[in-house]
XYZ file of C-alpha atoms in Angstrom:
729
model
C 44.521 -43.326 -45.124
C 42.598 -46.693 -44.650
C 40.806 -46.074 -47.844
C 43.873 -45.682 -49.977
C 45.365 -48.819 -48.520
C 42.119 -50.827 -49.139
C 42.104 -49.253 -52.694
C 45.651 -50.671 -53.516
C 45.000 -54.040 -52.049
C 41.882 -54.371 -54.176
C 43.853 -53.296 -57.289
C 46.483 -55.920 -56.593
C 43.855 -58.562 -56.072
C 42.103 -57.787 -59.132
C 45.333 -57.944 -61.161
C 46.252 -61.356 -59.637
C 42.901 -62.894 -60.517
C 43.255 -61.542 -64.020
C 46.752 -62.993 -64.235
C 45.471 -66.373 -63.097
C 42.641 -66.261 -65.402
C 45.169 -65.656 -68.166
C 47.557 -68.343 -66.665
C 45.301 -71.336 -67.009
C 44.729 -71.189 -70.803
C 48.408 -70.743 -71.239
C 49.094 -73.683 -68.888
C 46.890 -75.844 -71.125
C 48.501 -74.552 -74.300
C 52.000 -75.472 -72.835
C 50.758 -79.057 -72.162
C 50.111 -79.268 -75.866
C 53.328 -77.505 -76.970
C 55.631 -79.393 -74.439
C 55.421 -76.524 -71.546
C 56.954 -73.162 -71.989
C 59.258 -72.435 -69.004
C 59.203 -68.662 -69.174
C 55.482 -68.412 -68.810
C 55.401 -70.965 -66.156
C 57.864 -68.702 -63.952
C 55.611 -65.604 -64.606
C 52.505 -67.485 -63.534
C 54.265 -68.609 -60.175
C 55.270 -65.181 -59.544
C 51.866 -63.751 -59.838
C 50.611 -66.684 -57.586
C 52.957 -65.729 -54.969
C 51.984 -62.099 -55.329
C 48.319 -62.992 -54.838
C 48.985 -64.992 -51.675
C 50.992 -62.038 -50.249
C 48.339 -59.783 -51.003
C 46.028 -61.771 -49.151
C 48.358 -62.109 -46.171
C 48.555 -58.277 -46.079
C 44.769 -57.914 -46.329
C 44.251 -60.262 -43.419
C 46.785 -58.528 -41.230
C 45.212 -55.010 -42.027
C 41.788 -56.377 -41.124
C 42.820 -57.735 -37.905
C 44.790 -54.558 -36.954
C 41.712 -52.445 -37.822
C 39.227 -54.585 -35.709
C 41.762 -54.450 -32.620
C 42.077 -50.625 -32.932
C 38.241 -50.205 -33.059
C 38.102 -52.412 -29.862
C 40.722 -50.334 -28.156
C 39.074 -47.003 -29.179
C 35.779 -48.283 -27.640
C 37.488 -49.292 -24.602
C 39.126 -45.908 -24.088
C 35.872 -44.175 -24.747
C 34.142 -46.081 -21.915
C 37.208 -45.066 -19.756
C 36.790 -41.375 -20.769
C 40.210 -41.333 -22.445
C 41.212 -40.191 -26.040
C 44.427 -39.936 -27.880
C 45.591 -36.772 -29.648
C 45.273 -38.687 -32.976
C 41.843 -39.523 -32.200
C 40.832 -35.901 -31.001
C 42.392 -34.662 -34.320
C 40.465 -37.085 -36.226
C 37.049 -36.282 -34.585
C 37.698 -32.478 -35.040
C 38.450 -32.961 -38.554
C 35.303 -35.161 -38.934
C 32.966 -32.553 -37.136
C 34.405 -29.717 -39.342
C 33.697 -31.890 -42.305
C 30.212 -32.603 -41.123
C 29.421 -28.931 -40.406
C 30.428 -27.901 -43.808
C 28.378 -30.850 -45.250
C 25.148 -29.510 -43.143
C 25.731 -25.925 -43.712
C 25.791 -26.673 -47.372
C 22.586 -28.687 -47.206
C 20.984 -25.704 -45.237
C 21.942 -23.173 -47.883
C 18.774 -24.174 -49.549
C 16.909 -22.013 -47.042
C 18.483 -18.759 -48.689
C 16.094 -19.176 -51.392
C 13.320 -19.738 -48.986
C 11.133 -16.525 -48.531
C 10.066 -17.294 -45.003
C 12.607 -16.000 -42.235
C 14.004 -19.402 -41.165
C 16.607 -20.453 -38.567
C 18.197 -23.895 -37.846
C 18.550 -24.532 -34.221
C 19.994 -27.394 -32.145
C 18.164 -29.099 -29.526
C 19.332 -26.749 -26.979
C 18.228 -23.770 -28.720
C 21.589 -22.644 -30.116
C 21.256 -21.108 -33.872
C 23.404 -23.159 -36.194
C 22.243 -21.591 -39.506
C 19.860 -18.665 -40.477
C 18.859 -17.384 -43.868
C 18.995 -13.780 -44.728
C 15.336 -13.258 -44.205
C 15.668 -14.206 -40.562
C 18.738 -11.994 -39.970
C 17.014 -9.060 -41.674
C 14.026 -9.498 -39.376
C 16.398 -8.704 -36.585
C 18.369 -6.004 -38.253
C 21.421 -8.024 -38.386
C 23.587 -10.313 -40.720
C 23.733 -14.068 -40.904
C 27.310 -14.324 -39.399
C 26.197 -12.414 -36.330
C 23.155 -14.641 -35.650
C 24.945 -18.012 -35.581
C 25.805 -19.539 -32.273
C 23.155 -17.484 -30.434
C 20.491 -18.796 -28.289
C 17.185 -18.209 -30.120
C 15.301 -17.672 -26.938
C 17.573 -14.713 -25.970
C 16.871 -12.735 -29.233
C 13.110 -13.119 -29.030
C 10.696 -10.885 -26.630
C 10.586 -12.300 -23.288
C 6.950 -13.134 -23.293
C 7.354 -14.927 -26.617
C 10.425 -16.725 -25.499
C 8.587 -18.085 -22.375
C 5.792 -19.506 -24.595
C 8.400 -21.349 -26.854
C 10.401 -22.805 -23.970
C 8.313 -25.929 -23.625
C 9.275 -27.308 -27.153
C 13.025 -26.892 -26.240
C 12.467 -28.732 -22.887
C 9.883 -31.485 -23.850
C 11.616 -33.785 -26.331
C 8.272 -35.350 -27.238
C 6.867 -32.280 -29.020
C 7.330 -32.171 -32.672
C 5.757 -28.795 -33.524
C 4.748 -25.624 -31.776
C 3.217 -22.256 -32.725
C 3.249 -19.304 -30.541
C 0.035 -18.027 -29.310
C 1.097 -14.392 -29.510
C 2.829 -12.195 -32.062
C 5.912 -9.943 -31.879
C 6.632 -6.743 -33.825
C 10.030 -5.896 -35.191
C 10.887 -2.358 -36.168
C 13.533 -3.644 -38.747
C 10.915 -4.735 -41.193
C 7.955 -3.054 -39.925
C 6.109 -6.362 -39.829
C 4.448 -8.439 -36.954
C 5.540 -12.229 -36.820
C 4.070 -15.276 -35.408
C 6.823 -18.044 -34.668
C 6.558 -21.791 -35.509
C 9.096 -24.187 -34.489
C 9.238 -27.753 -36.183
C 11.577 -30.728 -35.574
C 13.545 -31.892 -38.597
C 12.856 -35.538 -37.765
C 9.668 -36.129 -35.888
C 10.035 -38.188 -32.721
C 13.907 -37.753 -32.805
C 14.807 -35.617 -29.664
C 18.455 -34.983 -30.898
C 17.515 -33.563 -34.328
C 17.846 -29.926 -35.431
C 14.737 -27.772 -35.112
C 13.364 -25.353 -37.780
C 12.295 -21.932 -36.529
C 10.266 -19.877 -38.965
C 8.708 -16.462 -38.691
C 5.360 -15.967 -40.504
C 4.175 -12.430 -41.095
C 0.766 -11.461 -39.902
C -1.272 -8.546 -41.382
C -4.573 -6.873 -41.262
C -7.683 -8.578 -40.113
C -5.552 -11.845 -39.176
C -3.615 -9.746 -36.733
C -6.814 -8.332 -35.193
C -8.244 -11.960 -34.853
C -5.237 -12.855 -33.035
C -4.917 -9.928 -30.598
C -8.578 -8.730 -30.166
C -10.223 -11.536 -28.408
C -7.929 -12.222 -25.566
C -4.914 -9.819 -25.076
C -7.012 -6.899 -26.628
C -9.689 -7.213 -24.031
C -7.244 -7.616 -21.263
C -5.607 -4.336 -22.426
C -8.855 -2.816 -22.457
C -9.866 -3.952 -19.129
C -6.534 -2.502 -17.732
C -7.154 0.970 -19.281
C -10.841 0.891 -17.957
C -9.874 0.046 -14.639
C -7.331 2.814 -14.544
C -10.240 5.359 -14.904
C -11.645 6.962 -11.827
C -15.189 6.936 -12.906
C -17.519 3.997 -13.337
C -17.614 3.014 -17.113
C -20.398 0.616 -18.545
C -20.073 -0.855 -22.177
C -23.512 -1.845 -23.411
C -24.407 -3.932 -26.426
C -27.171 -2.733 -28.851
C -29.508 -5.449 -27.069
C -29.255 -3.622 -23.805
C -26.896 -6.139 -22.194
C -23.667 -5.137 -20.263
C -20.599 -6.213 -22.322
C -18.027 -4.964 -19.977
C -17.377 -2.796 -16.994
C -14.407 -1.381 -15.001
C -13.665 -1.740 -11.339
C -15.130 1.580 -10.419
C -18.456 0.485 -11.843
C -18.220 -2.798 -9.725
C -17.650 -0.739 -6.717
C -20.649 1.718 -7.516
C -23.107 -1.477 -7.792
C -21.392 -3.545 -5.165
C -21.231 -6.419 -7.769
C -18.422 -8.436 -9.346
C -17.360 -7.889 -13.094
C -18.594 -11.398 -13.776
C -21.961 -10.806 -12.103
C -22.495 -7.502 -13.993
C -21.595 -8.662 -17.557
C -24.644 -9.993 -19.231
C -27.219 -8.066 -17.175
C -29.657 -5.546 -18.708
C -28.634 -2.114 -17.975
C -32.296 -1.127 -17.365
C -32.261 -3.080 -14.097
C -29.550 -0.591 -12.673
C -30.972 2.530 -14.195
C -33.941 4.989 -13.349
C -36.467 5.660 -15.816
C -35.172 9.065 -17.090
C -31.787 7.385 -17.748
C -33.092 5.023 -20.560
C -35.417 7.465 -21.772
C -32.783 10.004 -22.440
C -30.575 7.414 -24.230
C -33.622 6.528 -26.481
C -34.301 10.050 -27.382
C -30.533 10.514 -28.293
C -29.892 7.044 -29.647
C -30.528 8.065 -33.320
C -28.143 10.910 -33.118
C -25.407 8.848 -31.586
C -25.749 6.125 -34.328
C -25.925 8.745 -37.089
C -23.261 11.438 -35.989
C -21.135 9.429 -33.606
C -21.312 12.368 -31.245
C -21.246 12.141 -27.610
C -24.298 13.188 -25.412
C -24.250 13.939 -21.720
C -27.059 14.564 -19.246
C -27.603 14.739 -15.529
C -29.475 11.881 -13.754
C -29.942 9.968 -10.549
C -28.654 6.380 -10.001
C -28.515 4.194 -6.868
C -25.525 2.803 -5.308
C -25.155 -0.614 -3.795
C -26.808 0.576 -0.542
C -29.837 2.046 -2.543
C -28.913 5.538 -1.764
C -29.525 8.015 -4.680
C -26.458 9.551 -6.273
C -26.617 12.566 -8.513
C -24.460 11.971 -11.620
C -23.530 13.313 -15.084
C -23.632 10.630 -17.644
C -21.503 10.889 -20.883
C -22.581 8.450 -23.706
C -20.881 7.793 -27.028
C -21.057 5.025 -29.662
C -18.059 2.768 -30.166
C -16.976 -0.294 -32.283
C -16.529 -3.033 -29.632
C -14.623 -5.799 -31.266
C -16.452 -5.520 -34.524
C -19.928 -4.772 -33.073
C -21.774 -1.612 -32.241
C -21.988 -0.704 -28.727
C -22.530 2.251 -26.299
C -19.817 3.430 -23.684
C -21.331 5.095 -20.418
C -19.011 7.161 -18.327
C -20.738 8.174 -15.114
C -19.307 11.078 -13.036
C -20.420 11.445 -9.488
C -21.652 14.971 -8.765
C -21.988 14.678 -5.114
C -18.550 16.352 -4.297
C -19.188 18.961 -7.171
C -22.587 19.903 -5.614
C -21.101 19.961 -2.188
C -18.262 22.034 -3.511
C -20.660 24.477 -5.308
C -22.812 24.545 -2.214
C -19.601 25.562 -0.217
C -18.682 28.170 -2.771
C -22.224 29.628 -2.617
C -22.085 29.607 1.181
C -18.751 31.314 1.062
C -19.847 33.865 -1.347
C -23.087 34.546 0.883
C -20.533 34.842 3.712
C -18.097 37.151 1.944
C -21.168 39.212 0.869
C -22.120 39.181 4.520
C -18.929 40.097 5.695
C -18.761 42.928 3.406
C -21.834 44.183 4.725
C -20.918 43.629 8.344
C -17.723 45.461 7.721
C -19.745 48.271 6.111
C -21.995 48.268 9.192
C -18.832 48.118 11.421
C -17.355 51.142 9.925
C -20.598 52.976 10.306
C -21.039 51.809 13.954
C -17.424 52.820 14.463
C -18.026 56.128 13.141
C -20.952 56.617 15.505
C -19.510 54.898 18.514
C -16.282 56.981 18.282
C -18.012 60.266 17.360
C -20.737 60.190 19.951
C -18.281 60.083 23.038
C -16.011 62.584 21.229
C -18.962 64.999 20.652
C -19.829 64.681 24.153
C -16.371 65.248 25.379
C -15.877 68.309 23.051
C -19.250 69.716 23.932
C -18.989 69.560 27.704
C -15.467 70.767 27.729
C -16.635 73.905 25.893
C -19.463 74.381 28.328
C -16.806 74.134 31.222
C -14.844 77.063 29.807
C -17.854 79.211 29.776
C -18.292 81.783 32.818
C -21.103 81.311 35.247
C -21.035 77.507 35.461
C -22.001 76.517 38.798
C -20.027 73.923 40.984
C -22.772 71.182 40.586
C -22.948 71.742 36.878
C -19.133 71.653 36.644
C -19.139 68.293 38.475
C -21.978 67.041 36.365
C -20.058 67.916 33.156
C -16.808 66.429 34.408
C -18.628 63.170 35.223
C -20.159 63.073 31.685
C -16.680 63.732 30.124
C -15.026 61.080 32.247
C -17.883 58.586 31.167
C -17.502 59.659 27.549
C -13.852 59.250 27.710
C -14.079 55.628 29.152
C -16.589 54.708 26.402
C -14.232 55.973 23.804
C -11.290 54.270 25.529
C -13.190 50.897 25.580
C -14.121 51.107 22.020
C -10.413 51.747 20.979
C -9.143 48.812 23.106
C -11.714 46.561 21.417
C -10.671 47.608 18.107
C -6.983 46.984 19.056
C -7.799 43.558 20.705
C -9.990 42.531 17.636
C -7.146 43.357 15.306
C -4.547 41.531 17.260
C -6.836 38.546 17.470
C -7.372 38.357 13.518
C -3.647 38.841 13.113
C -2.646 36.310 15.795
C -0.674 38.535 17.912
C -2.308 37.783 21.245
C 0.058 37.004 23.910
C -1.043 34.987 27.043
C 0.535 35.349 30.457
C -0.422 32.731 32.976
C -0.647 33.544 36.570
C -2.573 32.499 39.743
C -5.940 34.376 39.718
C -7.822 34.080 43.071
C -11.650 34.386 42.849
C -12.479 36.668 45.772
C -10.296 39.563 44.712
C -11.632 38.885 40.945
C -15.145 39.432 42.060
C -14.288 42.475 44.081
C -12.902 43.961 40.781
C -15.918 43.020 38.980
C -18.036 44.681 41.614
C -16.049 47.985 41.408
C -16.444 47.833 37.482
C -20.274 47.521 37.913
C -20.298 50.542 40.223
C -18.851 52.647 37.502
C -20.699 51.292 34.637
C -24.272 50.688 35.671
C -26.116 53.985 35.588
C -29.396 52.763 37.404
C -28.074 50.721 40.328
C -31.363 51.101 42.103
C -33.239 48.983 39.662
C -30.324 46.435 38.932
C -28.887 44.344 41.642
C -25.629 42.423 41.375
C -24.982 39.106 43.096
C -22.009 36.895 43.446
C -21.927 32.989 43.918
C -18.709 31.724 45.066
C -19.004 28.356 46.962
C -17.409 27.552 50.113
C -15.212 24.854 48.826
C -13.455 27.160 46.308
C -13.711 30.432 48.102
C -10.028 30.351 48.778
C -9.046 28.731 45.376
C -7.537 30.303 42.480
C -7.092 29.395 38.832
C -3.769 29.126 36.839
C -4.723 31.247 33.708
C -4.227 34.813 32.199
C -5.699 36.803 34.953
C -5.907 40.030 32.716
C -7.848 38.159 29.936
C -10.067 36.293 32.332
C -11.198 39.700 33.944
C -11.702 41.174 30.496
C -13.804 38.301 29.539
C -16.088 38.707 32.626
C -16.222 42.478 32.227
C -17.386 41.864 28.485
C -20.279 39.722 29.734
C -21.054 41.849 32.645
C -21.082 45.078 30.534
C -23.389 43.156 27.933
C -25.891 42.284 30.890
C -25.718 45.940 32.080
C -26.568 47.242 28.486
C -29.493 44.941 27.940
C -31.065 44.748 31.552
C -33.211 47.729 32.496
C -34.340 46.203 35.600
C -33.887 42.895 37.532
C -30.832 41.006 38.810
C -27.273 40.175 37.369
C -25.650 37.205 38.835
C -21.951 36.282 38.425
C -20.759 32.856 39.696
C -18.111 30.123 39.419
C -18.171 26.399 40.173
C -15.858 23.462 39.828
C -17.261 21.248 36.999
C -14.411 18.591 37.240
C -10.991 18.464 38.708
C -8.916 21.207 37.586
C -11.991 22.547 35.415
C -13.912 25.568 36.404
C -17.285 26.852 34.881
C -18.028 30.574 34.980
C -21.379 32.195 34.361
C -22.997 35.603 34.069
C -26.754 35.529 34.301
C -29.183 38.343 33.902
C -32.928 39.181 33.570
C -32.559 41.300 30.372
C -34.494 41.173 27.137
C -33.180 37.655 26.143
C -31.877 36.372 22.734
C -33.686 34.247 20.171
C -32.503 30.655 19.431
C -31.491 31.426 15.890
C -29.330 34.316 17.168
C -27.249 32.254 19.811
C -24.402 31.622 17.383
C -24.538 34.876 15.505
C -23.808 36.847 18.592
C -20.212 35.415 19.142
C -19.291 36.365 15.495
C -17.699 39.361 14.668
C -19.736 42.640 13.889
C -22.784 40.781 14.787
C -25.709 41.846 17.142
C -29.234 40.629 17.888
C -30.709 43.653 15.965
C -28.485 44.733 13.013
C -30.941 47.285 11.932
C -30.093 51.014 11.798
C -33.214 51.631 13.994
C -31.868 49.510 16.955
C -32.306 50.793 20.250
C -29.021 49.563 21.754
C -25.556 50.996 20.646
C -22.314 49.014 19.996
C -20.031 47.827 17.331
C -20.695 44.106 17.777
C -17.114 42.971 18.695
C -17.380 42.541 22.312
C -18.804 38.978 22.617
C -16.594 38.070 19.641
C -13.455 39.185 21.586
C -14.678 37.262 24.672
C -15.469 33.874 22.805
C -11.879 34.122 21.163
C -10.163 34.864 24.427
C -12.000 31.876 25.914
C -10.770 29.715 23.144
C -7.049 30.882 23.590
C -7.302 29.842 27.132
C -8.412 26.391 26.347
C -12.098 26.696 27.134
C -15.394 26.997 25.503
C -18.573 29.139 25.884
C -22.224 28.891 25.129
C -25.389 30.866 25.865
C -28.808 29.773 27.422
C -31.361 32.270 26.577
C -34.916 32.935 25.388
C -36.665 36.397 24.516
C -38.123 38.003 27.510
C -36.593 35.527 30.007
C -33.129 36.896 30.078
C -29.815 35.413 29.192
C -27.098 33.074 30.969
C -23.665 33.143 29.391
C -21.482 30.211 30.378
C -17.789 29.322 29.826
C -15.496 26.642 31.054
C -11.704 27.225 31.590
C -9.133 24.577 32.664
C -6.675 25.236 35.449
C -3.343 25.527 33.752
C -0.973 24.057 36.191
C 1.872 24.098 33.571
C 1.053 27.363 31.853
C 4.095 27.555 29.516
C 3.937 24.069 28.006
C 0.264 23.199 28.510
C -1.642 21.840 25.363
C -4.634 23.901 26.384
C -2.675 27.166 25.025
C -2.140 25.653 21.514
C -5.480 26.824 20.032
C -4.704 28.980 17.007
C -5.062 32.511 17.426
C -5.805 33.253 13.708
C -9.157 33.800 11.924
C -12.230 31.957 13.359
C -12.777 29.959 10.378
C -9.505 28.021 11.182
C -10.958 26.627 14.459
C -12.464 23.096 14.366
C -14.858 22.606 17.038
C -15.460 19.299 18.587
C -17.849 18.419 21.260
C -17.786 15.343 23.771
C -21.064 14.266 25.165
C -20.501 12.022 28.249
C -21.542 12.177 31.895
C -17.772 12.058 32.830
C -14.868 14.117 31.939
C -12.280 11.346 30.896
C -12.783 11.612 27.186
C -12.659 15.295 27.261
C -9.573 15.492 29.333
C -7.830 12.971 27.322
C -8.696 14.992 24.238
C -7.621 18.261 25.673
C -4.559 17.290 27.513
C -2.835 14.502 25.748
C -3.419 15.015 22.092
C -2.245 18.484 21.566
C -5.598 19.933 19.931
C -4.124 22.358 17.649
C -6.728 24.324 15.889
C -9.218 22.174 17.698
C -11.519 23.518 20.363
C -12.811 20.684 22.518
C -16.177 21.063 24.342
C -17.670 19.005 27.010
C -21.402 18.531 27.361
C -22.515 16.601 30.492
C -26.412 16.376 29.719
C -28.827 17.066 27.012
C -29.457 20.737 27.941
C -25.808 21.643 27.670
C -25.400 19.686 24.533
C -28.369 21.531 22.887
C -27.183 24.803 24.087
C -23.521 24.418 22.857
C -24.916 23.204 19.440
C -26.996 26.431 19.222
C -24.054 28.598 20.326
C -21.205 27.003 18.276
C -20.706 25.451 14.761
C -19.641 22.102 15.885
C -17.980 19.860 13.303
C -17.804 16.536 15.143
C -19.793 15.178 18.082
C -18.285 12.281 20.114
C -20.840 10.211 22.034
C -19.835 7.887 24.863
C -22.115 5.046 24.001
C -21.318 2.872 26.921
C -22.114 5.846 29.402
C -25.419 6.887 27.534
C -27.825 4.216 27.666
C -30.406 6.309 25.917
C -28.131 8.040 23.258
C -30.334 6.933 20.280
C -32.991 9.300 21.657
C -30.488 12.202 21.362
C -29.838 11.749 17.572
C -33.074 13.367 16.490
C -32.697 16.233 18.709
C -29.070 16.703 17.398
C -30.122 16.431 13.753
C -32.752 19.012 14.330
C -30.136 21.458 15.306
C -27.267 20.542 12.992
C -27.763 18.209 9.862
C -24.220 18.388 8.784
C -22.681 17.476 12.067
C -20.519 14.212 12.062
C -21.550 11.849 14.826
C -18.879 9.384 16.069
C -19.726 6.843 18.580
C -16.975 5.854 21.140
C -17.082 2.330 22.909
C -14.829 -0.153 24.544
C -16.135 -3.184 22.781
C -16.321 -3.025 19.210
C -16.192 -5.633 16.217
C -17.115 -5.274 12.554
C -20.567 -6.561 13.057
C -21.437 -4.125 16.167
C -19.803 -1.256 14.177
C -22.010 -1.818 11.202
C -25.180 -2.103 13.359
C -24.327 1.158 15.226
C -23.627 3.014 11.882
C -26.979 1.776 10.668
C -28.557 3.582 13.732
C -27.476 6.923 12.434
C -23.792 7.247 13.601
C -21.229 8.465 10.891
C -18.461 6.378 12.440
C -17.762 4.234 15.435
C -14.267 3.997 16.989
C -12.798 2.401 20.100
C -11.405 4.420 23.153
C -9.000 5.912 23.827
C -9.551 8.534 21.114
C -7.457 11.504 20.225
C -7.177 14.387 17.597
C -5.349 12.259 14.940
C -8.045 9.862 14.804
C -10.356 12.795 14.247
C -8.337 14.098 11.443
C -8.412 10.717 9.746
C -12.425 10.607 9.898
C -12.361 14.232 8.583
C -10.241 13.396 5.617
C -11.980 9.992 5.071
C -8.647 7.968 5.446
C -8.702 4.323 6.105
C -9.106 3.593 9.677
C -6.377 1.060 9.779
C -3.799 3.899 9.726
C -5.250 5.677 12.662
C -3.088 4.046 15.224
C 0.004 4.593 13.254
C -0.833 8.374 12.950
C -1.864 8.842 16.528
C 1.405 7.048 17.726
C 3.382 9.577 15.662
C 1.451 12.569 17.027
C 2.265 11.166 20.623
C 5.813 10.724 19.697
C 6.058 14.369 18.548
């Protein structure tokens, strides 16, 4: 509107000036021709018209200045009129059209390009940019460019949109789009350098082949490789052709006890035995030529200098453009132990088959012999002419054979019940004095040569009136088995049965004889099923080899433990300890499994006092655990020889000379786990004690869950939680 008005004013002004220029010559001519009145009037009219146009132009100019001043004042006050808003909107639309029209040149530009406002809003894209994101131009406008790019890439581009001083930026990484199957690198440039309010051009530059590898391999490629290697459970070394380590994983760092930065650059020969590199040298040509893998067994040394048997897998690789060797080291320790265990199980299985065959042969003999005796003497009794003396002798032999047969049948039944876990215990008060009277009657019936063998009982005065809360029938059965064993192997001498109080509510029974004795290497075997000191077919003494096995399992069920002290030619002394079950139905002493013997974990406490043993036995519910207590070195050695102990707990605070025990313990059992117990323990003292030969050191009080954690090699930090859970349950 203002432009049109100015146009007309300019037109009138120019016409007036032309008229004046034409009027002056006319006026001069009129002066010569005595003035032409008509032309004078026309010139006056034109002069008035020029003056009027000047006045209109002055008024318009003044009004326009006032309007601009008023608009600026309202703008400062934050107010606009409807007319002004309409004019502004029309102006912006016109401007956008003008700008969009000037950006259309990018449609002919091969590089995908987007035009963004300073806040990252897309105002224009070309077809290549829209195609890269699998869309069309109309859908891409008015979107935030950081929202359509991958998050990591958008994060790297964010600084240029925030920092107005940056004029150009290129992304350090690339992104791949499936719409075009191409990887792109992003570059952002300001349209006017130094102007923070100008638009920004965002272009996508395609990356191909070697250029892509040069971008990704040195930094992100190595990071990805390290992440993959760290996931591997085995140590991995990558060695350059010059023999230096290029990279390792975390398992390799743990093996060598060094950090990754410390290992990289070292010569691998420094970490390897001689045969390691000799094998590599012999096979290196084959690796380079055929790119095949090789593997071999060797010995390496861990961070503590201990030899570790390993299998090493070697192969050639291309490590970021250069040849290298990758070593994967597999620790064979567990495999060897597992194979050793399998071999042991195989030997045990074969031995078990042999023993079962021997048991069946013995069973046939032990059953058939008394049966033949019964049948033979019964037929003799039926014949006429048998005297009364002979008849009494025959009846006596028949009765004895019948008892032997009944004993063998009972042993077979008890053995089957024990293996099937069907033993039922019934606790009652068993007085010692009546129990010993019953054992004396059993001796009178079973001992054939009472003149050569004497039986004695030891019952201290302080417990002569005492009784023990246990299964009375099973306790008598245990003592009868031990007494019968002494009677069988003692031809002449003394048999002694006794009991003493080892600790409050803990009684120790023993059966001592002056028989043939037992070698040390047989102390453990005689308590196993179908085992005897002499397993040969030409043995002197009969039996099926289940009596002592039954006795030892019954002792376990009653919460006790047994051992034997014996030497060949010096007799034998069988000892076992039983607790006084004051709460027979709910007592933890009754929790030992009655399944196969292999399920029982045996644990020995070596301490002068009974506190640790009592704590373990009573408060920790030792399910499938048989807890033993040795007060001195002699008991400790005898128990180790008689039992397969898995763990030994040493009360370090109460054993000042405990270090002298370690060689004796290792002499008897090398696989035994030695655990020290002490009240005062810190990291430094723990490491020092373990360096002296202990497998683990823990604080008191100790319980079965802690032992379970040590057995399973769990983190000691979780023991208190686990033990608390066990106590709550």
